[in-house]
């Protein structure tokens, strides 16, 4: 059995851990490897390596650090096919989508190559008589990232690329369900010239997460995953004096106005609801048609389009989506479909019990369409995280704005319309962190920042862009005076003012 080991101090740790977790091939349902599960002892090794390497890395000038990131980007591009296959084989997303996962991460690396520019700080000459003030951003030291299964390349790079570009050491704790890609990224970072100990990977479950949250040498923790765990990580990390950002779950709505181009909307919804088998925090699992006529027209078009979707193994280049990540994920998704039926919703297309010919033990779920879902149902309030699209009918625009605004999650939302005024009002009023106007998956580009509201985001800084730079650095402000000796300074017992 292949063992997936930690990557510490520039190599596999070889700690011979006996606690392990199976890593499945979601296409077949077979166990393809085991990942070791570490805890405090493993983490201590990684911290030691980080402490040894970080001061010199922080003292390396930012342009040289950026060159390492440039080389890393080139290496990832060279290894794109290999990485995409590795990612797809553990996650189950199709190869083209796996490439997209890696590419979105690389875009953050490209942003991080600009660290010399974003670290320039601020300067005020003559803030007082002979006084200049300047501020600098310094690395926080050692940071950790705890990442979910659904973007095993992009999310470690959201955090890690920015963290190391500004001079930190970064320790990634990936999902135990698809842990191989972050290890491969760590190897490529080393090959690119990043010193050993600056980008490390430790594997584990709650035991490792708790060790990270409690370790005094870790100054900042970035988390992405489900909301209950995000909340826990936020509270425990903050209680230990750490800076914490913790992104949680989502239930994104796509509001469809009567004037929208419904053929385009259906195309957009298919990709956004069913791409990656719905296992995206920026998926659109809820569509809100405004008005009865819009709902009826949209439903008819959706039914025809969903029935034409092709589900296949993740290496099938014609498949629209592949299996979900584990048997447990499949069972959970199917139980939510059952729950929706019990709550009185109409299961228009039922993906339960789907089996792919020749891959009957794979973790496949058929595409599902559920109509007449209401805001009183549990299946509406909770994240299903599978290839399931729910229709929640709204009578008018105000009701459509209220639905995502009142929902416990506030990650992303989209509006489909041809009306600029409606779009402007929607963007202004909706209580959600990332808004798409005729853009179904409004994941911000790398130089803007990513983050949701309410139970989709705990803490107050977003991922990447300047928000990421702020998270991974601390500001120091220097007020300086260089007297020429010509005047007696005297003393003062009054708080200095600029008046
Ligand atoms: P998860 O919460 O199960 O796991 C996330 C991380 O937490 C993993 O590294 C895991 O090992 C660790 N973990 C699991 N159980 C833990 C526990 N009891 N205590 C401490 N740590 C624990 O999430 P997942 O299933 O891997 O990922 C899917 C979830 O992530 C969905 O809810 C999705 O919406 C969310 N997500 C959010 C964003 C965002 O930016 N808001 C992005 C991607 C995914």
Short mmCIF file of C-alpha atoms and ligand atoms in Angstrom, two decimals:
data_model
loop_
_atom_site.label_atom_id
_atom_site.label_comp_id
_atom_site.label_asym_id
_atom_site.label_seq_id
_atom_site.Cartn_x
_atom_site.Cartn_y
_atom_site.Cartn_z
CA UNK A 1 0.00 0.00 0.00
CA UNK A 2 1.34 3.43 -0.96
CA UNK A 3 1.95 5.63 2.08
CA UNK A 4 1.57 9.40 1.83
CA UNK A 5 4.01 10.96 4.27
CA UNK A 6 4.49 14.42 5.76
CA UNK A 7 6.89 16.77 3.97
CA UNK A 8 9.10 18.31 6.63
CA UNK A 9 12.49 20.05 6.42
CA UNK A 10 12.78 19.40 2.70
CA UNK A 11 11.85 15.73 2.59
CA UNK A 12 9.48 13.02 3.67
CA UNK A 13 9.42 12.74 7.42
CA UNK A 14 9.73 8.96 7.74
CA UNK A 15 8.20 9.01 11.19
CA UNK A 16 6.55 5.63 10.56
CA UNK A 17 3.24 6.71 12.03
CA UNK A 18 0.81 3.89 12.66
CA UNK A 19 -2.28 6.08 12.72
CA UNK A 20 -3.36 6.33 9.09
CA UNK A 21 -6.37 7.18 7.00
CA UNK A 22 -7.43 5.59 3.69
CA UNK A 23 -7.26 7.62 0.49
CA UNK A 24 -9.78 6.34 -2.05
CA UNK A 25 -9.95 6.30 -5.81
CA UNK A 26 -13.47 7.78 -6.08
CA UNK A 27 -13.86 6.31 -9.58
CA UNK A 28 -13.64 2.73 -8.32
CA UNK A 29 -14.25 3.01 -4.60
CA UNK A 30 -10.95 1.20 -3.91
CA UNK A 31 -8.42 2.34 -1.33
CA UNK A 32 -5.41 3.53 -3.34
CA UNK A 33 -3.12 4.78 -0.55
CA UNK A 34 -2.92 5.57 3.14
CA UNK A 35 -2.01 8.94 4.55
CA UNK A 36 -0.18 9.13 7.86
CA UNK A 37 -1.91 11.08 10.63
CA UNK A 38 0.40 13.14 12.79
CA UNK A 39 -0.04 15.16 15.94
CA UNK A 40 2.00 17.30 18.30
CA UNK A 41 5.26 15.37 17.81
CA UNK A 42 5.14 15.68 14.03
CA UNK A 43 4.21 19.34 14.26
CA UNK A 44 7.15 20.00 16.57
CA UNK A 45 9.49 18.68 13.88
CA UNK A 46 7.97 21.00 11.30
CA UNK A 47 8.11 23.96 13.67
CA UNK A 48 11.79 23.29 14.35
CA UNK A 49 12.55 23.31 10.62
CA UNK A 50 10.48 26.44 10.12
CA UNK A 51 12.21 28.26 12.95
CA UNK A 52 15.61 27.33 11.55
CA UNK A 53 14.79 28.58 8.05
CA UNK A 54 12.45 31.54 8.45
CA UNK A 55 14.79 34.32 9.67
CA UNK A 56 17.11 33.95 6.67
CA UNK A 57 14.14 33.72 4.30
CA UNK A 58 12.63 36.89 5.80
CA UNK A 59 16.01 38.61 5.40
CA UNK A 60 16.23 37.56 1.73
CA UNK A 61 15.32 40.59 -0.33
CA UNK A 62 11.77 40.45 -1.67
CA UNK A 63 12.84 40.39 -5.30
CA UNK A 64 14.88 37.26 -4.74
CA UNK A 65 11.96 35.69 -2.93
CA UNK A 66 9.77 36.58 -5.90
CA UNK A 67 12.22 34.89 -8.28
CA UNK A 68 11.71 31.63 -6.40
CA UNK A 69 7.96 32.01 -6.89
CA UNK A 70 8.47 32.68 -10.60
CA UNK A 71 10.50 29.47 -10.88
CA UNK A 72 7.85 27.59 -8.91
CA UNK A 73 5.16 28.82 -11.29
CA UNK A 74 7.16 27.58 -14.27
CA UNK A 75 7.72 24.21 -12.62
CA UNK A 76 4.02 23.78 -11.87
CA UNK A 77 3.22 24.63 -15.47
CA UNK A 78 5.76 22.05 -16.66
CA UNK A 79 4.19 19.45 -14.37
CA UNK A 80 0.58 20.48 -15.02
CA UNK A 81 -0.52 17.20 -16.62
CA UNK A 82 1.00 15.09 -13.86
CA UNK A 83 -0.46 17.27 -11.11
CA UNK A 84 -3.91 17.34 -12.72
CA UNK A 85 -3.98 13.53 -12.92
CA UNK A 86 -2.85 13.20 -9.32
CA UNK A 87 -5.48 15.67 -8.17
CA UNK A 88 -8.22 14.06 -10.21
CA UNK A 89 -7.32 10.56 -9.01
CA UNK A 90 -7.90 11.45 -5.35
CA UNK A 91 -10.62 14.11 -5.63
CA UNK A 92 -12.63 12.76 -8.57
CA UNK A 93 -13.03 16.03 -10.45
CA UNK A 94 -12.47 15.70 -14.20
CA UNK A 95 -9.02 16.48 -15.61
CA UNK A 96 -9.96 19.81 -17.21
CA UNK A 97 -11.44 20.96 -13.91
CA UNK A 98 -8.36 19.71 -12.03
CA UNK A 99 -6.24 21.88 -14.31
CA UNK A 100 -8.52 24.79 -13.45
CA UNK A 101 -7.98 24.12 -9.73
CA UNK A 102 -4.20 24.28 -10.23
CA UNK A 103 -4.42 27.28 -12.56
CA UNK A 104 -6.46 29.32 -10.04
CA UNK A 105 -3.73 28.58 -7.50
CA UNK A 106 -1.05 29.66 -9.96
CA UNK A 107 -2.83 32.96 -10.43
CA UNK A 108 -2.27 33.62 -6.73
CA UNK A 109 1.39 32.69 -7.21
CA UNK A 110 1.53 35.29 -9.99
CA UNK A 111 0.05 37.85 -7.60
CA UNK A 112 2.56 36.82 -4.93
CA UNK A 113 5.41 37.48 -7.39
CA UNK A 114 4.48 41.13 -6.86
CA UNK A 115 5.42 41.02 -3.17
CA UNK A 116 8.26 43.55 -3.63
CA UNK A 117 5.67 46.07 -4.77
CA UNK A 118 3.00 45.40 -2.15
CA UNK A 119 5.50 45.42 0.71
CA UNK A 120 6.70 48.97 0.02
CA UNK A 121 4.86 50.47 2.96
CA UNK A 122 3.91 54.10 3.51
CA UNK A 123 5.95 57.21 4.18
CA UNK A 124 5.08 60.71 5.32
CA UNK A 125 7.79 63.32 5.17
CA UNK A 126 7.43 66.20 7.64
CA UNK A 127 4.56 64.84 9.73
CA UNK A 128 5.80 67.28 12.41
CA UNK A 129 8.77 69.58 12.79
CA UNK A 130 11.68 67.47 11.54
CA UNK A 131 9.56 64.35 11.94
CA UNK A 132 9.00 61.70 9.33
CA UNK A 133 6.69 58.72 9.72
CA UNK A 134 6.92 55.46 7.86
CA UNK A 135 5.37 52.05 8.12
CA UNK A 136 6.60 48.67 7.06
CA UNK A 137 4.99 45.27 6.71
CA UNK A 138 6.94 42.49 8.37
CA UNK A 139 6.24 38.76 8.17
CA UNK A 140 4.25 37.23 11.02
CA UNK A 141 6.87 34.43 11.28
CA UNK A 142 5.33 30.98 11.08
CA UNK A 143 1.82 30.51 9.73
CA UNK A 144 -0.35 27.46 9.15
CA UNK A 145 -3.05 26.68 6.61
CA UNK A 146 -5.71 24.03 7.19
CA UNK A 147 -7.36 23.20 3.89
CA UNK A 148 -10.44 21.33 2.62
CA UNK A 149 -10.64 18.46 0.15
CA UNK A 150 -12.39 20.29 -2.63
CA UNK A 151 -9.54 22.46 -3.97
CA UNK A 152 -6.35 20.57 -3.05
CA UNK A 153 -4.12 22.81 -5.20
CA UNK A 154 -5.82 26.20 -5.25
CA UNK A 155 -6.46 26.67 -1.56
CA UNK A 156 -2.99 25.67 -0.26
CA UNK A 157 -1.66 28.18 -2.83
CA UNK A 158 -4.15 30.91 -1.83
CA UNK A 159 -2.52 30.82 1.55
CA UNK A 160 0.97 29.44 1.06
CA UNK A 161 2.03 31.52 -1.94
CA UNK A 162 1.19 34.80 -0.24
CA UNK A 163 2.54 33.68 3.14
CA UNK A 164 5.98 32.70 1.83
CA UNK A 165 6.23 35.63 -0.61
CA UNK A 166 6.19 38.08 2.28
CA UNK A 167 8.85 36.19 4.24
CA UNK A 168 7.03 33.64 6.39
CA UNK A 169 7.41 29.92 6.86
CA UNK A 170 4.15 28.14 6.03
CA UNK A 171 2.88 24.77 7.25
CA UNK A 172 0.00 23.26 5.29
CA UNK A 173 -2.35 20.71 6.84
CA UNK A 174 -4.32 19.41 3.85
CA UNK A 175 -7.47 17.35 3.84
CA UNK A 176 -6.74 13.73 4.65
CA UNK A 177 -9.08 12.76 1.79
CA UNK A 178 -6.82 14.03 -1.03
CA UNK A 179 -3.45 14.91 0.52
CA UNK A 180 -0.99 14.18 -2.33
CA UNK A 181 -1.07 17.38 -4.36
CA UNK A 182 0.10 19.68 -1.53
CA UNK A 183 3.06 17.33 -0.96
CA UNK A 184 3.93 17.50 -4.65
CA UNK A 185 3.67 21.31 -4.51
CA UNK A 186 6.08 21.29 -1.55
CA UNK A 187 8.55 19.25 -3.61
CA UNK A 188 8.27 21.68 -6.51
CA UNK A 189 8.78 24.66 -4.18
CA UNK A 190 12.00 23.03 -2.99
CA UNK A 191 13.10 22.41 -6.57
CA UNK A 192 12.37 26.06 -7.36
CA UNK A 193 14.86 27.12 -4.70
CA UNK A 194 12.64 27.70 -1.69
CA UNK A 195 14.69 26.82 1.39
CA UNK A 196 13.74 23.64 3.22
CA UNK A 197 11.36 24.38 6.08
CA UNK A 198 9.57 27.30 4.39
CA UNK A 199 6.72 25.35 2.77
CA UNK A 200 5.97 22.15 4.65
CA UNK A 201 3.08 19.71 4.77
CA UNK A 202 1.85 17.88 7.85
CA UNK A 203 -1.02 15.42 7.60
CA UNK A 204 -3.62 14.65 10.16
CA UNK A 205 -7.12 15.04 11.48
CA UNK A 206 -8.48 16.87 14.54
CA UNK A 207 -5.43 15.88 16.59
CA UNK A 208 -3.10 17.73 14.21
CA UNK A 209 -5.48 20.67 13.86
CA UNK A 210 -5.58 21.05 17.65
CA UNK A 211 -1.79 20.84 17.84
CA UNK A 212 -1.59 23.68 15.32
CA UNK A 213 -4.17 25.78 17.15
CA UNK A 214 -2.34 25.35 20.44
CA UNK A 215 1.26 25.75 19.33
CA UNK A 216 2.70 29.03 20.61
CA UNK A 217 5.17 29.36 17.71
CA UNK A 218 2.40 29.59 15.11
CA UNK A 219 1.33 33.22 14.80
CA UNK A 220 -1.47 32.92 12.26
CA UNK A 221 -3.85 30.22 11.08
CA UNK A 222 -5.81 30.30 7.85
CA UNK A 223 -8.61 27.76 7.58
CA UNK A 224 -11.01 26.79 4.79
CA UNK A 225 -13.63 24.09 5.32
CA UNK A 226 -17.09 23.55 6.75
CA UNK A 227 -18.63 26.17 9.03
CA UNK A 228 -18.81 24.34 12.35
CA UNK A 229 -15.12 23.49 12.12
CA UNK A 230 -14.29 27.00 10.86
CA UNK A 231 -16.03 28.43 13.91
CA UNK A 232 -14.15 26.04 16.20
CA UNK A 233 -10.80 26.86 14.59
CA UNK A 234 -11.52 30.57 14.82
CA UNK A 235 -12.44 30.46 18.50
CA UNK A 236 -9.68 28.12 19.65
CA UNK A 237 -7.00 29.85 17.60
CA UNK A 238 -8.07 33.33 18.73
CA UNK A 239 -8.26 32.19 22.35
CA UNK A 240 -4.61 31.22 21.97
CA UNK A 241 -3.74 34.70 20.74
CA UNK A 242 -3.38 33.84 17.07
CA UNK A 243 -4.54 35.77 14.07
CA UNK A 244 -7.21 33.56 12.45
CA UNK A 245 -9.18 33.70 9.23
CA UNK A 246 -11.63 30.83 8.80
CA UNK A 247 -13.72 30.41 5.67
CA UNK A 248 -16.77 28.18 6.05
CA UNK A 249 -19.53 26.54 4.06
CA UNK A 250 -21.85 28.04 1.50
CA UNK A 251 -25.24 27.86 -0.14
CA UNK A 252 -25.03 30.23 -3.06
CA UNK A 253 -28.12 31.50 -4.83
CA UNK A 254 -28.54 32.41 -8.50
CA UNK A 255 -31.41 34.86 -8.91
CA UNK A 256 -33.01 34.84 -12.37
CA UNK A 257 -34.98 37.93 -13.39
CA UNK A 258 -37.82 37.66 -15.92
CA UNK A 259 -35.76 39.57 -18.51
CA UNK A 260 -32.72 37.26 -18.30
CA UNK A 261 -31.50 35.30 -21.32
CA UNK A 262 -32.73 31.91 -20.10
CA UNK A 263 -30.70 29.81 -22.54
CA UNK A 264 -27.53 31.47 -21.28
CA UNK A 265 -28.71 31.13 -17.68
CA UNK A 266 -29.26 27.39 -18.13
CA UNK A 267 -25.76 27.00 -19.58
CA UNK A 268 -24.33 28.95 -16.66
CA UNK A 269 -26.34 27.02 -14.08
CA UNK A 270 -25.33 23.64 -15.43
CA UNK A 271 -21.63 24.37 -14.98
CA UNK A 272 -22.07 26.18 -11.68
CA UNK A 273 -24.40 23.63 -10.08
CA UNK A 274 -23.00 20.37 -11.46
CA UNK A 275 -19.35 21.13 -12.30
CA UNK A 276 -17.01 19.29 -9.91
CA UNK A 277 -20.14 17.32 -8.84
CA UNK A 278 -21.26 20.42 -6.96
CA UNK A 279 -18.33 20.14 -4.55
CA UNK A 280 -17.39 23.82 -4.76
CA UNK A 281 -17.92 26.47 -2.15
CA UNK A 282 -18.78 28.79 -5.05
CA UNK A 283 -21.18 26.35 -6.71
CA UNK A 284 -24.73 27.61 -7.36
CA UNK A 285 -26.95 24.96 -5.73
CA UNK A 286 -29.99 27.24 -5.41
CA UNK A 287 -31.72 28.98 -8.29
CA UNK A 288 -34.33 31.64 -7.56
CA UNK A 289 -36.54 32.43 -10.55
CA UNK A 290 -38.49 35.65 -10.07
CA UNK A 291 -42.16 35.22 -10.94
CA UNK A 292 -44.23 32.15 -11.89
CA UNK A 293 -43.67 32.47 -15.61
CA UNK A 294 -39.85 32.68 -15.24
CA UNK A 295 -39.92 29.62 -12.97
CA UNK A 296 -41.95 27.53 -15.42
CA UNK A 297 -39.87 28.47 -18.46
CA UNK A 298 -36.59 27.94 -16.58
CA UNK A 299 -37.64 24.59 -15.16
CA UNK A 300 -38.57 23.22 -18.59
CA UNK A 301 -35.21 24.22 -20.03
CA UNK A 302 -33.30 22.90 -17.00
CA UNK A 303 -34.97 19.49 -17.13
CA UNK A 304 -33.97 18.99 -20.76
CA UNK A 305 -30.41 20.19 -20.17
CA UNK A 306 -29.83 18.18 -16.98
CA UNK A 307 -31.05 14.99 -18.62
CA UNK A 308 -28.32 15.45 -21.24
CA UNK A 309 -25.49 15.70 -18.70
CA UNK A 310 -22.79 13.06 -18.96
CA UNK A 311 -21.33 11.59 -15.77
CA UNK A 312 -18.10 9.67 -16.14
CA UNK A 313 -14.85 8.68 -14.53
CA UNK A 314 -12.62 11.64 -13.84
CA UNK A 315 -10.33 10.81 -16.77
CA UNK A 316 -13.25 10.76 -19.24
CA UNK A 317 -12.65 13.88 -21.29
CA UNK A 318 -16.30 13.97 -22.40
CA UNK A 319 -17.71 13.79 -18.87
CA UNK A 320 -19.27 16.92 -17.40
CA UNK A 321 -18.47 15.73 -13.92
CA UNK A 322 -17.03 12.73 -12.09
CA UNK A 323 -17.60 11.02 -8.75
CA UNK A 324 -17.87 12.73 -5.38
CA UNK A 325 -14.96 12.33 -3.01
CA UNK A 326 -16.01 9.46 -0.71
CA UNK A 327 -18.79 6.98 -0.06
CA UNK A 328 -19.70 9.05 3.01
CA UNK A 329 -20.13 12.15 0.84
CA UNK A 330 -22.36 10.19 -1.56
CA UNK A 331 -24.48 8.88 1.31
CA UNK A 332 -24.83 12.36 2.81
CA UNK A 333 -25.90 13.93 -0.50
CA UNK A 334 -28.45 11.19 -1.10
CA UNK A 335 -29.86 11.54 2.38
CA UNK A 336 -30.37 15.30 1.82
CA UNK A 337 -32.32 14.52 -1.37
CA UNK A 338 -34.50 12.19 0.70
CA UNK A 339 -34.91 14.85 3.32
CA UNK A 340 -36.05 17.39 0.72
CA UNK A 341 -38.70 14.91 -0.46
CA UNK A 342 -39.83 14.33 3.13
CA UNK A 343 -40.10 18.07 3.63
CA UNK A 344 -42.53 18.35 0.72
CA UNK A 345 -40.26 19.49 -2.11
CA UNK A 346 -40.71 17.93 -5.54
CA UNK A 347 -37.82 15.75 -6.74
CA UNK A 348 -38.00 16.48 -10.46
CA UNK A 349 -34.85 14.55 -11.42
CA UNK A 350 -33.56 12.07 -8.85
CA UNK A 351 -29.83 11.26 -8.84
CA UNK A 352 -29.99 8.78 -5.98
CA UNK A 353 -28.87 5.25 -6.67
CA UNK A 354 -26.96 6.25 -9.77
CA UNK A 355 -24.35 3.69 -10.84
CA UNK A 356 -21.87 4.16 -13.64
CA UNK A 357 -21.62 1.08 -15.81
CA UNK A 358 -18.35 -0.70 -15.14
CA UNK A 359 -17.73 1.46 -12.06
CA UNK A 360 -20.60 0.37 -9.86
CA UNK A 361 -18.53 0.82 -6.67
CA UNK A 362 -17.44 4.36 -7.59
CA UNK A 363 -18.87 7.29 -5.63
CA UNK A 364 -21.15 8.66 -8.35
CA UNK A 365 -24.29 10.69 -7.75
CA UNK A 366 -26.65 11.50 -10.59
CA UNK A 367 -27.68 15.08 -11.28
CA UNK A 368 -30.68 16.08 -9.21
CA UNK A 369 -33.25 18.84 -9.66
CA UNK A 370 -35.60 19.71 -6.82
CA UNK A 371 -38.46 22.19 -7.23
CA UNK A 372 -40.79 23.95 -4.80
CA UNK A 373 -38.10 24.20 -2.13
CA UNK A 374 -38.98 26.81 0.49
CA UNK A 375 -37.06 28.77 3.07
CA UNK A 376 -38.64 26.73 5.87
CA UNK A 377 -36.91 23.53 4.80
CA UNK A 378 -33.73 22.12 6.36
CA UNK A 379 -32.60 20.94 2.94
CA UNK A 380 -32.59 24.61 1.90
CA UNK A 381 -30.76 25.91 4.97
CA UNK A 382 -27.98 23.32 4.88
CA UNK A 383 -25.16 22.73 2.48
CA UNK A 384 -25.67 19.57 0.40
CA UNK A 385 -22.35 19.85 -1.47
CA UNK A 386 -23.26 17.58 -4.34
CA UNK A 387 -24.76 17.68 -7.86
CA UNK A 388 -28.10 18.92 -6.62
CA UNK A 389 -29.91 22.05 -7.83
CA UNK A 390 -32.82 23.38 -5.80
CA UNK A 391 -35.43 25.77 -7.21
CA UNK A 392 -36.77 28.29 -4.70
CA UNK A 393 -39.46 30.41 -6.36
CA UNK A 394 -39.66 34.11 -5.48
CA UNK A 395 -42.69 36.25 -6.26
CA UNK A 396 -40.72 39.45 -6.85
CA UNK A 397 -37.29 41.09 -6.77
CA UNK A 398 -37.50 42.05 -3.08
CA UNK A 399 -38.21 38.47 -2.05
CA UNK A 400 -35.34 37.30 -4.26
CA UNK A 401 -32.88 39.71 -2.61
CA UNK A 402 -34.11 38.69 0.85
CA UNK A 403 -33.51 34.95 0.36
CA UNK A 404 -29.68 34.96 0.10
CA UNK A 405 -29.52 37.92 2.47
CA UNK A 406 -31.30 36.04 5.27
CA UNK A 407 -29.55 32.72 4.64
CA UNK A 408 -27.05 31.57 7.29
CA UNK A 409 -24.32 31.43 4.63
CA UNK A 410 -23.15 34.45 2.65
CA UNK A 411 -20.36 33.27 0.39
CA UNK A 412 -21.41 33.99 -3.21
CA UNK A 413 -24.52 35.01 -5.10
CA UNK A 414 -25.35 35.70 -8.73
CA UNK A 415 -28.00 37.76 -10.49
CA UNK A 416 -29.02 37.11 -14.08
CA UNK A 417 -30.66 40.08 -15.74
CA UNK A 418 -30.47 42.56 -18.60
CA UNK A 419 -31.53 45.41 -16.34
CA UNK A 420 -28.65 47.56 -15.11
CA UNK A 421 -30.69 49.25 -12.41
CA UNK A 422 -31.81 45.91 -10.96
CA UNK A 423 -28.21 44.70 -11.03
CA UNK A 424 -26.97 47.80 -9.25
CA UNK A 425 -29.66 47.55 -6.56
CA UNK A 426 -28.98 43.86 -6.09
CA UNK A 427 -25.22 44.34 -5.68
CA UNK A 428 -25.83 47.10 -3.16
CA UNK A 429 -28.49 45.40 -1.05
CA UNK A 430 -27.62 41.72 -0.97
CA UNK A 431 -25.94 40.50 2.25
CA UNK A 432 -23.34 38.25 0.67
CA UNK A 433 -19.57 38.65 0.32
CA UNK A 434 -19.04 37.92 -3.41
CA UNK A 435 -21.56 38.94 -6.06
CA UNK A 436 -21.77 37.96 -9.73
CA UNK A 437 -23.80 39.94 -12.22
CA UNK A 438 -24.43 37.56 -15.11
CA UNK A 439 -21.35 35.70 -13.78
CA UNK A 440 -22.38 32.39 -12.23
CA UNK A 441 -19.24 31.67 -10.18
CA UNK A 442 -17.95 35.05 -9.01
CA UNK A 443 -14.62 33.87 -7.61
CA UNK A 444 -12.59 37.09 -7.47
CA UNK A 445 -9.32 37.26 -9.42
CA UNK A 446 -6.13 36.74 -7.43
CA UNK A 447 -5.35 40.45 -6.96
CA UNK A 448 -8.78 41.07 -5.46
CA UNK A 449 -9.74 39.05 -2.43
CA UNK A 450 -11.92 36.06 -1.65
CA UNK A 451 -14.19 35.82 1.36
CA UNK A 452 -17.78 35.30 2.38
CA UNK A 453 -20.00 36.78 5.08
CA UNK A 454 -21.99 35.35 7.98
CA UNK A 455 -21.27 31.64 8.58
CA UNK A 456 -19.18 31.52 5.41
CA UNK A 457 -16.36 33.53 6.97
CA UNK A 458 -15.07 33.93 10.52
CA UNK A 459 -12.43 36.58 11.16
CA UNK A 460 -12.01 39.79 9.29
CA UNK A 461 -9.54 39.36 6.47
CA UNK A 462 -10.09 37.63 3.15
CA UNK A 463 -7.85 35.31 1.17
CA UNK A 464 -5.23 36.65 -1.30
CA UNK A 465 -5.00 40.11 -2.87
CA UNK A 466 -4.05 42.87 -0.43
CA UNK A 467 -6.24 41.23 2.22
CA UNK A 468 -3.95 38.20 2.08
CA UNK A 469 -0.87 40.38 2.36
CA UNK A 470 -2.40 42.07 5.41
CA UNK A 471 -3.18 38.72 7.00
CA UNK A 472 0.34 37.34 6.58
CA UNK A 473 2.16 40.50 7.70
CA UNK A 474 2.12 42.83 10.65
CA UNK A 475 2.49 46.56 10.34
CA UNK A 476 5.18 48.47 12.17
CA UNK A 477 5.02 52.26 12.16
CA UNK A 478 8.13 54.33 12.85
CA UNK A 479 8.02 57.98 13.87
CA UNK A 480 11.51 59.43 13.61
CA UNK A 481 13.28 62.70 14.32
CA UNK A 482 16.89 63.44 13.49
CA UNK A 483 17.66 66.75 15.34
CA UNK A 484 20.52 68.82 13.94
CA UNK A 485 21.50 69.94 17.47
CA UNK A 486 20.81 73.62 16.77
CA UNK A 487 17.83 73.91 19.08
CA UNK A 488 17.21 72.88 22.67
CA UNK A 489 14.48 70.17 22.58
CA UNK A 490 13.30 70.64 26.18
CA UNK A 491 10.86 68.24 27.72
CA UNK A 492 7.10 68.03 27.60
CA UNK A 493 4.55 66.30 29.76
CA UNK A 494 1.75 66.81 27.27
CA UNK A 495 0.79 64.18 24.72
CA UNK A 496 2.45 65.19 21.45
CA UNK A 497 -0.02 66.48 18.85
CA UNK A 498 0.37 67.74 15.31
CA UNK A 499 -1.64 70.88 16.13
P1 LIG B 1 -14.00 19.94 6.53
O1 LIG B 1 -14.48 21.02 7.41
O2 LIG B 1 -14.49 18.55 6.76
O3 LIG B 1 -12.41 19.84 6.58
C1 LIG B 1 -11.59 20.98 6.45
C2 LIG B 1 -10.30 20.75 7.23
O4 LIG B 1 -10.62 20.60 8.61
C3 LIG B 1 -9.56 19.49 6.81
O5 LIG B 1 -8.18 19.77 6.76
C4 LIG B 1 -9.89 18.51 7.91
O6 LIG B 1 -8.86 17.57 8.14
C5 LIG B 1 -10.08 19.39 9.11
N1 LIG B 1 -11.03 18.81 10.08
C6 LIG B 1 -12.02 17.94 9.81
N2 LIG B 1 -12.68 17.64 10.95
C7 LIG B 1 -12.12 18.35 11.93
C8 LIG B 1 -12.39 18.49 13.33
N3 LIG B 1 -13.39 17.83 13.92
N4 LIG B 1 -11.62 19.31 14.05
C9 LIG B 1 -10.62 20.00 13.47
N5 LIG B 1 -10.33 19.91 12.14
C10 LIG B 1 -11.06 19.11 11.38
O7 LIG B 1 -14.31 20.42 5.03
P2 LIG B 1 -14.20 19.57 3.71
O8 LIG B 1 -15.33 18.59 3.67
O9 LIG B 1 -12.82 19.09 3.51
O10 LIG B 1 -14.46 20.71 2.62
C11 LIG B 1 -15.74 21.08 2.20
C12 LIG B 1 -16.24 22.26 2.98
O11 LIG B 1 -15.36 23.36 2.82
C13 LIG B 1 -17.59 22.74 2.50
O12 LIG B 1 -18.34 23.14 3.60
C14 LIG B 1 -17.24 23.94 1.63
O13 LIG B 1 -18.27 24.89 1.47
C15 LIG B 1 -16.11 24.51 2.40
N6 LIG B 1 -15.28 25.37 1.57
C16 LIG B 1 -15.35 26.70 1.81
C17 LIG B 1 -14.60 27.56 1.05
C18 LIG B 1 -14.64 29.03 1.30
O14 LIG B 1 -13.75 29.72 0.85
N7 LIG B 1 -15.62 29.55 2.01
C19 LIG B 1 -13.77 27.07 0.03
C20 LIG B 1 -13.73 25.68 -0.17
C21 LIG B 1 -14.49 24.85 0.62
#
